[in-house]
C-alpha cells in the first residue's frame, strides 16, 4: 500500500460522506458526479475512494466505447475519449485487469481508423497491454 494513502478505517466522517455520495452516483451511472471527487482523492488518497473512481473511469470509458461502435463520423475521437477513461483508471490502479483489457481493445479499434503506419504502432501497443494482463 502506498504510504501516503490514508487508511479508510481511519477516515474522517467527511471522507466517509464523500464515499457514500460517490457510491450512490456510481450506482446510478452518474460517472461525472463521481469524478468530481478526484481532486479530493489527489489531496488525501483513500483506497476505497480510489476503487470507486476507477469504476467511474471504467464506466465512462465504456460509454464512449459504446458510442464509438454506433458512430458514423467522429468514431476515432470517441475511441480516444474511451482510451482516456481507461488510462485514468489505470493511473489509479495499474493492475486493474478490466481496464487493461479495455485499453488494449480500444487501441485495436483505433488502429482500424488510422493510416497503416499509425495502425502498426497501435497494434504493437495493444499487444504490450494484453501482455500486461497475463502478468497481472
CSV table of N, CA and C in Angstrom, one decimal:
chain,number,residue,atom,x,y,z
A,1,UNK,N,0.8,-1.2,0.0
A,1,UNK,CA,0.0,0.0,0.0
A,1,UNK,C,0.9,1.2,0.0
A,2,UNK,N,0.5,2.2,-0.7
A,2,UNK,CA,1.2,3.5,-0.8
A,2,UNK,C,1.2,4.2,0.6
A,3,UNK,N,2.4,4.5,1.1
A,3,UNK,CA,2.4,5.1,2.5
A,3,UNK,C,1.7,6.4,2.6
A,4,UNK,N,1.5,7.1,1.5
A,4,UNK,CA,0.9,8.4,1.6
A,4,UNK,C,-0.7,8.3,1.6
A,5,UNK,N,-1.2,7.1,1.4
A,5,UNK,CA,-2.6,6.9,1.4
A,5,UNK,C,-3.1,6.9,2.8
A,6,UNK,N,-4.3,7.4,3.0
A,6,UNK,CA,-4.9,7.3,4.4
A,6,UNK,C,-5.7,6.0,4.4
A,7,UNK,N,-5.7,5.4,5.6
A,7,UNK,CA,-6.4,4.2,5.7
A,7,UNK,C,-7.9,4.5,5.8
A,8,UNK,N,-8.8,3.8,5.1
A,8,UNK,CA,-10.2,4.1,5.2
A,8,UNK,C,-10.8,3.8,6.6
A,9,UNK,N,-10.2,2.9,7.3
A,9,UNK,CA,-10.7,2.6,8.6
A,9,UNK,C,-10.5,3.8,9.6
A,10,UNK,N,-9.5,4.7,9.2
A,10,UNK,CA,-9.3,5.9,10.0
A,10,UNK,C,-9.8,7.1,9.3
A,11,UNK,N,-10.6,7.0,8.3
A,11,UNK,CA,-11.1,8.1,7.5
A,11,UNK,C,-12.1,9.0,8.4
A,12,UNK,N,-12.0,10.2,8.0
A,12,UNK,CA,-12.9,11.2,8.7
A,12,UNK,C,-14.3,11.0,8.3
A,13,UNK,N,-15.2,11.5,9.1
A,13,UNK,CA,-16.6,11.5,8.8
A,13,UNK,C,-16.9,12.2,7.4
A,14,UNK,N,-16.2,13.2,7.1
A,14,UNK,CA,-16.4,14.0,5.9
A,14,UNK,C,-16.0,13.1,4.7
A,15,UNK,N,-14.9,12.3,4.8
A,15,UNK,CA,-14.5,11.4,3.7
A,15,UNK,C,-15.5,10.3,3.6
A,16,UNK,N,-16.0,9.8,4.7
A,16,UNK,CA,-17.0,8.7,4.6
A,16,UNK,C,-18.2,9.2,3.9
A,17,UNK,N,-18.6,10.5,4.1
A,17,UNK,CA,-19.8,11.1,3.5
A,17,UNK,C,-19.5,11.2,2.0
A,18,UNK,N,-18.3,11.6,1.6
A,18,UNK,CA,-18.0,11.7,0.2
A,18,UNK,C,-18.0,10.3,-0.5
A,19,UNK,N,-17.5,9.3,0.2
A,19,UNK,CA,-17.5,7.9,-0.3
A,19,UNK,C,-19.0,7.5,-0.5
A,20,UNK,N,-19.8,7.8,0.4
A,20,UNK,CA,-21.2,7.4,0.3
A,20,UNK,C,-21.9,8.1,-0.9
A,21,UNK,N,-21.7,9.4,-1.1
A,21,UNK,CA,-22.2,10.1,-2.2
A,21,UNK,C,-21.6,9.5,-3.5
A,22,UNK,N,-20.3,9.2,-3.5
A,22,UNK,CA,-19.7,8.7,-4.7
A,22,UNK,C,-20.2,7.3,-5.1
A,23,UNK,N,-20.5,6.5,-4.1
A,23,UNK,CA,-21.1,5.2,-4.3
A,23,UNK,C,-22.5,5.3,-4.9
A,24,UNK,N,-23.3,6.2,-4.4
A,24,UNK,CA,-24.6,6.4,-4.9
A,24,UNK,C,-24.6,6.9,-6.4
A,25,UNK,N,-23.7,7.8,-6.6
A,25,UNK,CA,-23.5,8.3,-8.0
A,25,UNK,C,-23.1,7.2,-9.0
A,26,UNK,N,-22.1,6.4,-8.5
A,26,UNK,CA,-21.6,5.3,-9.3
A,26,UNK,C,-22.8,4.3,-9.6
A,27,UNK,N,-23.5,4.0,-8.6
A,27,UNK,CA,-24.6,3.0,-8.7
A,27,UNK,C,-25.7,3.5,-9.7
A,28,UNK,N,-25.8,4.9,-9.8
A,28,UNK,CA,-26.8,5.4,-10.7
A,28,UNK,C,-26.2,5.7,-12.1
A,29,UNK,N,-24.9,5.4,-12.3
A,29,UNK,CA,-24.3,5.6,-13.6
A,29,UNK,C,-23.9,7.1,-13.9
A,30,UNK,N,-23.9,7.9,-12.8
A,30,UNK,CA,-23.5,9.3,-13.0
A,30,UNK,C,-22.0,9.4,-12.7
A,31,UNK,N,-21.2,9.0,-13.7
A,31,UNK,CA,-19.8,9.0,-13.6
A,31,UNK,C,-19.2,10.4,-13.4
A,32,UNK,N,-19.7,11.4,-14.0
A,32,UNK,CA,-19.2,12.7,-13.9
A,32,UNK,C,-19.3,13.2,-12.4
A,33,UNK,N,-20.4,12.8,-11.8
A,33,UNK,CA,-20.6,13.2,-10.4
A,33,UNK,C,-19.6,12.5,-9.5
A,34,UNK,N,-19.2,11.3,-9.8
A,34,UNK,CA,-18.2,10.6,-9.0
A,34,UNK,C,-16.8,11.2,-9.3
A,35,UNK,N,-16.5,11.6,-10.5
A,35,UNK,CA,-15.2,12.1,-10.8
A,35,UNK,C,-14.9,13.5,-10.3
A,36,UNK,N,-15.9,14.1,-9.8
A,36,UNK,CA,-15.7,15.4,-9.2
A,36,UNK,C,-14.8,15.2,-7.9
A,37,UNK,N,-14.9,14.0,-7.4
A,37,UNK,CA,-14.1,13.8,-6.1
A,37,UNK,C,-12.7,13.4,-6.4
A,38,UNK,N,-12.2,13.4,-7.6
A,38,UNK,CA,-10.8,13.1,-7.9
A,38,UNK,C,-9.9,14.1,-7.3
A,39,UNK,N,-10.2,15.4,-7.2
A,39,UNK,CA,-9.4,16.4,-6.6
A,39,UNK,C,-9.2,16.1,-5.1
A,40,UNK,N,-10.3,15.7,-4.5
A,40,UNK,CA,-10.2,15.3,-3.1
A,40,UNK,C,-9.3,14.1,-2.9
A,41,UNK,N,-9.4,13.1,-3.8
A,41,UNK,CA,-8.5,11.9,-3.7
A,41,UNK,C,-7.1,12.4,-3.9
A,42,UNK,N,-6.8,13.3,-4.8
A,42,UNK,CA,-5.4,13.7,-5.0
A,42,UNK,C,-4.8,14.4,-3.8
A,43,UNK,N,-5.7,15.0,-3.0
A,43,UNK,CA,-5.2,15.7,-1.8
A,43,UNK,C,-5.1,14.7,-0.6
A,44,UNK,N,-6.0,13.8,-0.5
A,44,UNK,CA,-6.0,12.8,0.6
A,44,UNK,C,-6.4,11.5,0.0
A,45,UNK,N,-5.4,10.7,-0.5
A,45,UNK,CA,-5.7,9.4,-1.2
A,45,UNK,C,-6.4,8.4,-0.2
A,46,UNK,N,-7.3,7.8,-0.7
A,46,UNK,CA,-8.1,6.7,0.1
A,46,UNK,C,-8.3,5.5,-0.8
A,47,UNK,N,-7.9,4.3,-0.4
A,47,UNK,CA,-8.0,3.1,-1.2
A,47,UNK,C,-9.5,2.9,-1.7
A,48,UNK,N,-10.4,3.2,-0.8
A,48,UNK,CA,-11.8,2.9,-1.2
A,48,UNK,C,-12.3,4.0,-2.2
A,49,UNK,N,-11.9,5.2,-2.0
A,49,UNK,CA,-12.3,6.2,-3.0
A,49,UNK,C,-11.6,5.9,-4.3
A,50,UNK,N,-10.4,5.4,-4.3
A,50,UNK,CA,-9.6,5.1,-5.5
A,50,UNK,C,-10.4,4.0,-6.3
A,51,UNK,N,-10.9,3.0,-5.6
A,51,UNK,CA,-11.7,2.0,-6.3
A,51,UNK,C,-12.9,2.5,-6.9
A,52,UNK,N,-13.6,3.4,-6.2
A,52,UNK,CA,-14.8,4.0,-6.8
A,52,UNK,C,-14.5,4.8,-8.0
A,53,UNK,N,-13.4,5.6,-7.9
A,53,UNK,CA,-13.0,6.4,-9.0
A,53,UNK,C,-12.6,5.6,-10.2
A,54,UNK,N,-11.9,4.5,-10.0
A,54,UNK,CA,-11.5,3.5,-11.0
A,54,UNK,C,-12.8,3.0,-11.8
A,55,UNK,N,-13.8,2.6,-11.0
A,55,UNK,CA,-15.0,2.1,-11.6
A,55,UNK,C,-15.7,3.2,-12.4
A,56,UNK,N,-15.7,4.4,-11.9
A,56,UNK,CA,-16.3,5.5,-12.7
A,56,UNK,C,-15.5,5.8,-14.0
A,57,UNK,N,-14.2,5.8,-13.9
A,57,UNK,CA,-13.4,6.0,-15.2
A,57,UNK,C,-13.7,4.9,-16.1
A,58,UNK,N,-13.8,3.7,-15.6
A,58,UNK,CA,-14.1,2.5,-16.4
A,58,UNK,C,-15.5,2.6,-17.1
A,59,UNK,N,-16.4,3.0,-16.3
A,59,UNK,CA,-17.8,3.2,-16.9
A,59,UNK,C,-17.8,4.3,-17.9
A,60,UNK,N,-17.1,5.4,-17.6
A,60,UNK,CA,-17.1,6.5,-18.6
A,60,UNK,C,-16.4,6.0,-19.9
A,61,UNK,N,-15.3,5.3,-19.8
A,61,UNK,CA,-14.7,4.7,-21.0
A,61,UNK,C,-15.6,3.8,-21.7
A,62,UNK,N,-16.3,3.0,-21.0
A,62,UNK,CA,-17.3,2.0,-21.7
A,62,UNK,C,-18.4,2.8,-22.4
A,63,UNK,N,-18.8,3.9,-21.8
A,63,UNK,CA,-19.9,4.7,-22.5
A,63,UNK,C,-19.3,5.3,-23.8
A,64,UNK,N,-18.1,5.8,-23.8
A,64,UNK,CA,-17.5,6.3,-25.0
A,64,UNK,C,-17.3,5.2,-26.0
A,65,UNK,N,-16.8,4.0,-25.6
A,65,UNK,CA,-16.6,2.9,-26.5
A,65,UNK,C,-17.9,2.5,-27.1
A,66,UNK,N,-19.0,2.4,-26.3
A,66,UNK,CA,-20.3,2.0,-26.9
A,66,UNK,C,-20.8,3.0,-27.9
A,67,UNK,N,-20.5,4.3,-27.6
A,67,UNK,CA,-20.9,5.3,-28.6
A,67,UNK,C,-20.1,5.2,-29.9
A,68,UNK,N,-18.8,4.9,-29.7
A,68,UNK,CA,-17.9,4.7,-30.9
A,68,UNK,C,-18.4,3.6,-31.8
A,69,UNK,N,-18.9,2.5,-31.2
A,69,UNK,CA,-19.4,1.4,-32.0
A,69,UNK,C,-20.5,1.8,-32.9
A,70,UNK,N,-21.4,2.7,-32.5
A,70,UNK,CA,-22.5,3.1,-33.4
A,70,UNK,C,-22.3,4.4,-34.1
A,71,UNK,N,-21.2,5.0,-33.9
A,71,UNK,CA,-21.0,6.3,-34.5
A,71,UNK,C,-20.6,6.1,-36.0
A,72,UNK,N,-21.0,7.1,-36.8
A,72,UNK,CA,-20.5,7.1,-38.2
A,72,UNK,C,-19.3,8.0,-38.2
A,73,UNK,N,-19.5,9.3,-38.2
A,73,UNK,CA,-18.4,10.2,-38.1
A,73,UNK,C,-18.0,10.4,-36.6
A,74,UNK,N,-16.7,10.8,-36.5
A,74,UNK,CA,-16.2,11.1,-35.1
A,74,UNK,C,-15.9,9.8,-34.3
A,75,UNK,N,-15.8,8.7,-35.0
A,75,UNK,CA,-15.5,7.4,-34.3
A,75,UNK,C,-14.2,7.5,-33.6
A,76,UNK,N,-13.1,7.9,-34.3
A,76,UNK,CA,-11.8,8.0,-33.7
A,76,UNK,C,-11.8,8.8,-32.4
A,77,UNK,N,-12.4,10.0,-32.5
A,77,UNK,CA,-12.5,10.9,-31.3
A,77,UNK,C,-13.1,10.2,-30.1
A,78,UNK,N,-14.2,9.4,-30.4
A,78,UNK,CA,-14.8,8.7,-29.3
A,78,UNK,C,-13.9,7.6,-28.7
A,79,UNK,N,-13.2,6.9,-29.6
A,79,UNK,CA,-12.3,5.9,-29.1
A,79,UNK,C,-11.2,6.5,-28.3
A,80,UNK,N,-10.7,7.7,-28.7
A,80,UNK,CA,-9.7,8.4,-27.9
A,80,UNK,C,-10.3,8.8,-26.5
A,81,UNK,N,-11.5,9.2,-26.4
A,81,UNK,CA,-12.1,9.5,-25.1
A,81,UNK,C,-12.3,8.3,-24.3
A,82,UNK,N,-12.6,7.1,-24.9
A,82,UNK,CA,-12.7,5.9,-24.2
A,82,UNK,C,-11.3,5.5,-23.6
A,83,UNK,N,-10.3,5.7,-24.5
A,83,UNK,CA,-8.9,5.4,-24.1
A,83,UNK,C,-8.5,6.3,-22.9
A,84,UNK,N,-8.9,7.5,-22.9
A,84,UNK,CA,-8.6,8.4,-21.7
A,84,UNK,C,-9.2,7.9,-20.4
A,85,UNK,N,-10.4,7.4,-20.5
A,85,UNK,CA,-11.1,6.9,-19.3
A,85,UNK,C,-10.4,5.7,-18.8
A,86,UNK,N,-10.0,4.7,-19.7
A,86,UNK,CA,-9.3,3.5,-19.2
A,86,UNK,C,-7.9,3.9,-18.7
A,87,UNK,N,-7.2,4.8,-19.3
A,87,UNK,CA,-5.9,5.2,-18.8
A,87,UNK,C,-6.0,5.9,-17.4
A,88,UNK,N,-7.1,6.7,-17.2
A,88,UNK,CA,-7.3,7.3,-15.9
A,88,UNK,C,-7.5,6.2,-14.8
A,89,UNK,N,-8.3,5.2,-15.2
A,89,UNK,CA,-8.4,4.1,-14.2
A,89,UNK,C,-7.1,3.4,-13.9
A,90,UNK,N,-6.3,3.2,-15.0
A,90,UNK,CA,-5.0,2.5,-14.8
A,90,UNK,C,-4.0,3.4,-14.0
A,91,UNK,N,-4.2,4.7,-14.1
A,91,UNK,CA,-3.3,5.6,-13.3
A,91,UNK,C,-3.5,5.4,-11.8
A,92,UNK,N,-4.7,5.1,-11.5
A,92,UNK,CA,-5.1,4.8,-10.1
A,92,UNK,C,-4.8,3.4,-9.7
A,93,UNK,N,-5.0,2.5,-10.6
A,93,UNK,CA,-4.7,1.0,-10.3
A,93,UNK,C,-4.1,0.4,-11.6
A,94,UNK,N,-2.8,0.4,-11.7
A,94,UNK,CA,-2.2,-0.2,-12.9
A,94,UNK,C,-2.4,-1.7,-13.1
A,95,UNK,N,-2.9,-2.4,-12.1
A,95,UNK,CA,-3.2,-3.8,-12.2
A,95,UNK,C,-4.7,-4.1,-12.5
A,96,UNK,N,-5.5,-3.1,-12.7
A,96,UNK,CA,-6.9,-3.3,-12.9
A,96,UNK,C,-7.1,-4.0,-14.3
A,97,UNK,N,-7.4,-5.3,-14.2
A,97,UNK,CA,-7.4,-6.2,-15.4
A,97,UNK,C,-8.4,-5.7,-16.4
A,98,UNK,N,-9.6,-5.4,-15.9
A,98,UNK,CA,-10.7,-4.9,-16.9
A,98,UNK,C,-10.2,-3.7,-17.6
A,99,UNK,N,-9.6,-2.7,-17.0
A,99,UNK,CA,-9.1,-1.5,-17.6
A,99,UNK,C,-8.0,-1.8,-18.6
A,100,UNK,N,-7.1,-2.7,-18.2
A,100,UNK,CA,-6.0,-3.1,-19.2
A,100,UNK,C,-6.6,-3.8,-20.4
A,101,UNK,N,-7.6,-4.7,-20.2
A,101,UNK,CA,-8.2,-5.3,-21.4
A,101,UNK,C,-8.9,-4.3,-22.3
A,102,UNK,N,-9.7,-3.5,-21.7
A,102,UNK,CA,-10.5,-2.5,-22.5
A,102,UNK,C,-9.5,-1.5,-23.1
A,103,UNK,N,-8.5,-1.1,-22.5
A,103,UNK,CA,-7.5,-0.2,-23.1
A,103,UNK,C,-6.9,-0.8,-24.3
A,104,UNK,N,-6.5,-2.1,-24.2
A,104,UNK,CA,-5.9,-2.8,-25.4
A,104,UNK,C,-6.9,-2.9,-26.5
A,105,UNK,N,-8.1,-3.2,-26.2
A,105,UNK,CA,-9.2,-3.3,-27.2
A,105,UNK,C,-9.4,-2.0,-27.9
A,106,UNK,N,-9.4,-0.9,-27.1
A,106,UNK,CA,-9.6,0.5,-27.7
A,106,UNK,C,-8.5,0.8,-28.7
A,107,UNK,N,-7.3,0.4,-28.3
A,107,UNK,CA,-6.1,0.6,-29.2
A,107,UNK,C,-6.4,-0.1,-30.5
A,108,UNK,N,-6.8,-1.3,-30.5
A,108,UNK,CA,-7.1,-2.1,-31.7
A,108,UNK,C,-8.2,-1.4,-32.5
A,109,UNK,N,-9.2,-0.9,-31.9
A,109,UNK,CA,-10.3,-0.2,-32.6
A,109,UNK,C,-9.8,1.1,-33.2
A,110,UNK,N,-8.9,1.8,-32.5
A,110,UNK,CA,-8.4,3.0,-33.1
A,110,UNK,C,-7.5,2.7,-34.4
A,111,UNK,N,-6.8,1.5,-34.3
A,111,UNK,CA,-6.0,1.1,-35.4
A,111,UNK,C,-6.8,1.0,-36.7
A,112,UNK,N,-8.0,0.6,-36.6
A,112,UNK,CA,-8.9,0.5,-37.8
A,112,UNK,C,-9.2,1.8,-38.4
A,113,UNK,N,-9.1,2.9,-37.6
A,113,UNK,CA,-9.5,4.2,-38.1
A,113,UNK,C,-8.3,5.1,-38.6
A,114,UNK,N,-7.1,4.6,-38.5
A,114,UNK,CA,-6.0,5.5,-38.9
A,114,UNK,C,-5.1,4.9,-40.0
A,115,UNK,N,-4.2,5.7,-40.6
A,115,UNK,CA,-3.4,5.1,-41.6
A,115,UNK,C,-2.5,4.0,-41.2
A,116,UNK,N,-2.0,3.2,-42.1
A,116,UNK,CA,-1.2,2.0,-41.8
A,116,UNK,C,-0.1,2.1,-40.8
A,117,UNK,N,0.7,3.2,-41.0
A,117,UNK,CA,1.9,3.3,-40.1
A,117,UNK,C,1.4,3.5,-38.6
A,118,UNK,N,0.4,4.4,-38.5
A,118,UNK,CA,-0.1,4.6,-37.1
A,118,UNK,C,-0.8,3.3,-36.6
A,119,UNK,N,-1.4,2.6,-37.5
A,119,UNK,CA,-2.1,1.4,-37.1
A,119,UNK,C,-1.1,0.3,-36.5
A,120,UNK,N,0.0,0.2,-37.2
A,120,UNK,CA,1.1,-0.7,-36.8
A,120,UNK,C,1.5,-0.4,-35.3
A,121,UNK,N,1.7,0.9,-35.1
A,121,UNK,CA,2.1,1.3,-33.7
A,121,UNK,C,1.0,1.0,-32.7
A,122,UNK,N,-0.2,1.2,-33.1
A,122,UNK,CA,-1.3,0.9,-32.1
A,122,UNK,C,-1.4,-0.6,-31.9
A,123,UNK,N,-1.2,-1.4,-32.9
A,123,UNK,CA,-1.3,-2.9,-32.8
A,123,UNK,C,-0.2,-3.3,-31.8
A,124,UNK,N,1.0,-2.8,-32.0
A,124,UNK,CA,2.1,-3.1,-31.1
A,124,UNK,C,1.8,-2.7,-29.7
A,125,UNK,N,1.3,-1.5,-29.5
A,125,UNK,CA,1.0,-1.0,-28.2
A,125,UNK,C,-0.1,-1.9,-27.5
A,126,UNK,N,-1.1,-2.3,-28.3
A,126,UNK,CA,-2.2,-3.1,-27.8
A,126,UNK,C,-1.6,-4.5,-27.4
A,127,UNK,N,-0.7,-5.1,-28.1
A,127,UNK,CA,-0.1,-6.3,-27.8
A,127,UNK,C,0.6,-6.2,-26.4
A,128,UNK,N,1.3,-5.1,-26.2
A,128,UNK,CA,2.0,-4.8,-25.0
A,128,UNK,C,1.0,-4.8,-23.8
A,129,UNK,N,-0.1,-4.1,-24.0
A,129,UNK,CA,-1.1,-4.0,-22.9
A,129,UNK,C,-1.7,-5.4,-22.6
A,130,UNK,N,-2.0,-6.2,-23.7
A,130,UNK,CA,-2.5,-7.5,-23.4
A,130,UNK,C,-1.5,-8.4,-22.7
A,131,UNK,N,-0.3,-8.2,-22.9
A,131,UNK,CA,0.8,-9.0,-22.2
A,131,UNK,C,0.8,-8.6,-20.7
A,132,UNK,N,0.5,-7.4,-20.4
A,132,UNK,CA,0.4,-7.0,-19.0
A,132,UNK,C,-0.7,-7.7,-18.3
A,133,UNK,N,-1.7,-8.0,-18.9
A,133,UNK,CA,-2.8,-8.8,-18.3
A,133,UNK,C,-2.4,-10.1,-17.9
A,134,UNK,N,-1.6,-10.8,-18.7
A,134,UNK,CA,-1.1,-12.1,-18.4
A,134,UNK,C,-0.2,-12.1,-17.2
A,135,UNK,N,0.6,-11.0,-17.0
A,135,UNK,CA,1.5,-10.8,-15.9
A,135,UNK,C,0.8,-10.4,-14.6
A,136,UNK,N,-0.4,-9.9,-14.7
A,136,UNK,CA,-1.2,-9.5,-13.5
A,136,UNK,C,-1.7,-10.7,-12.9
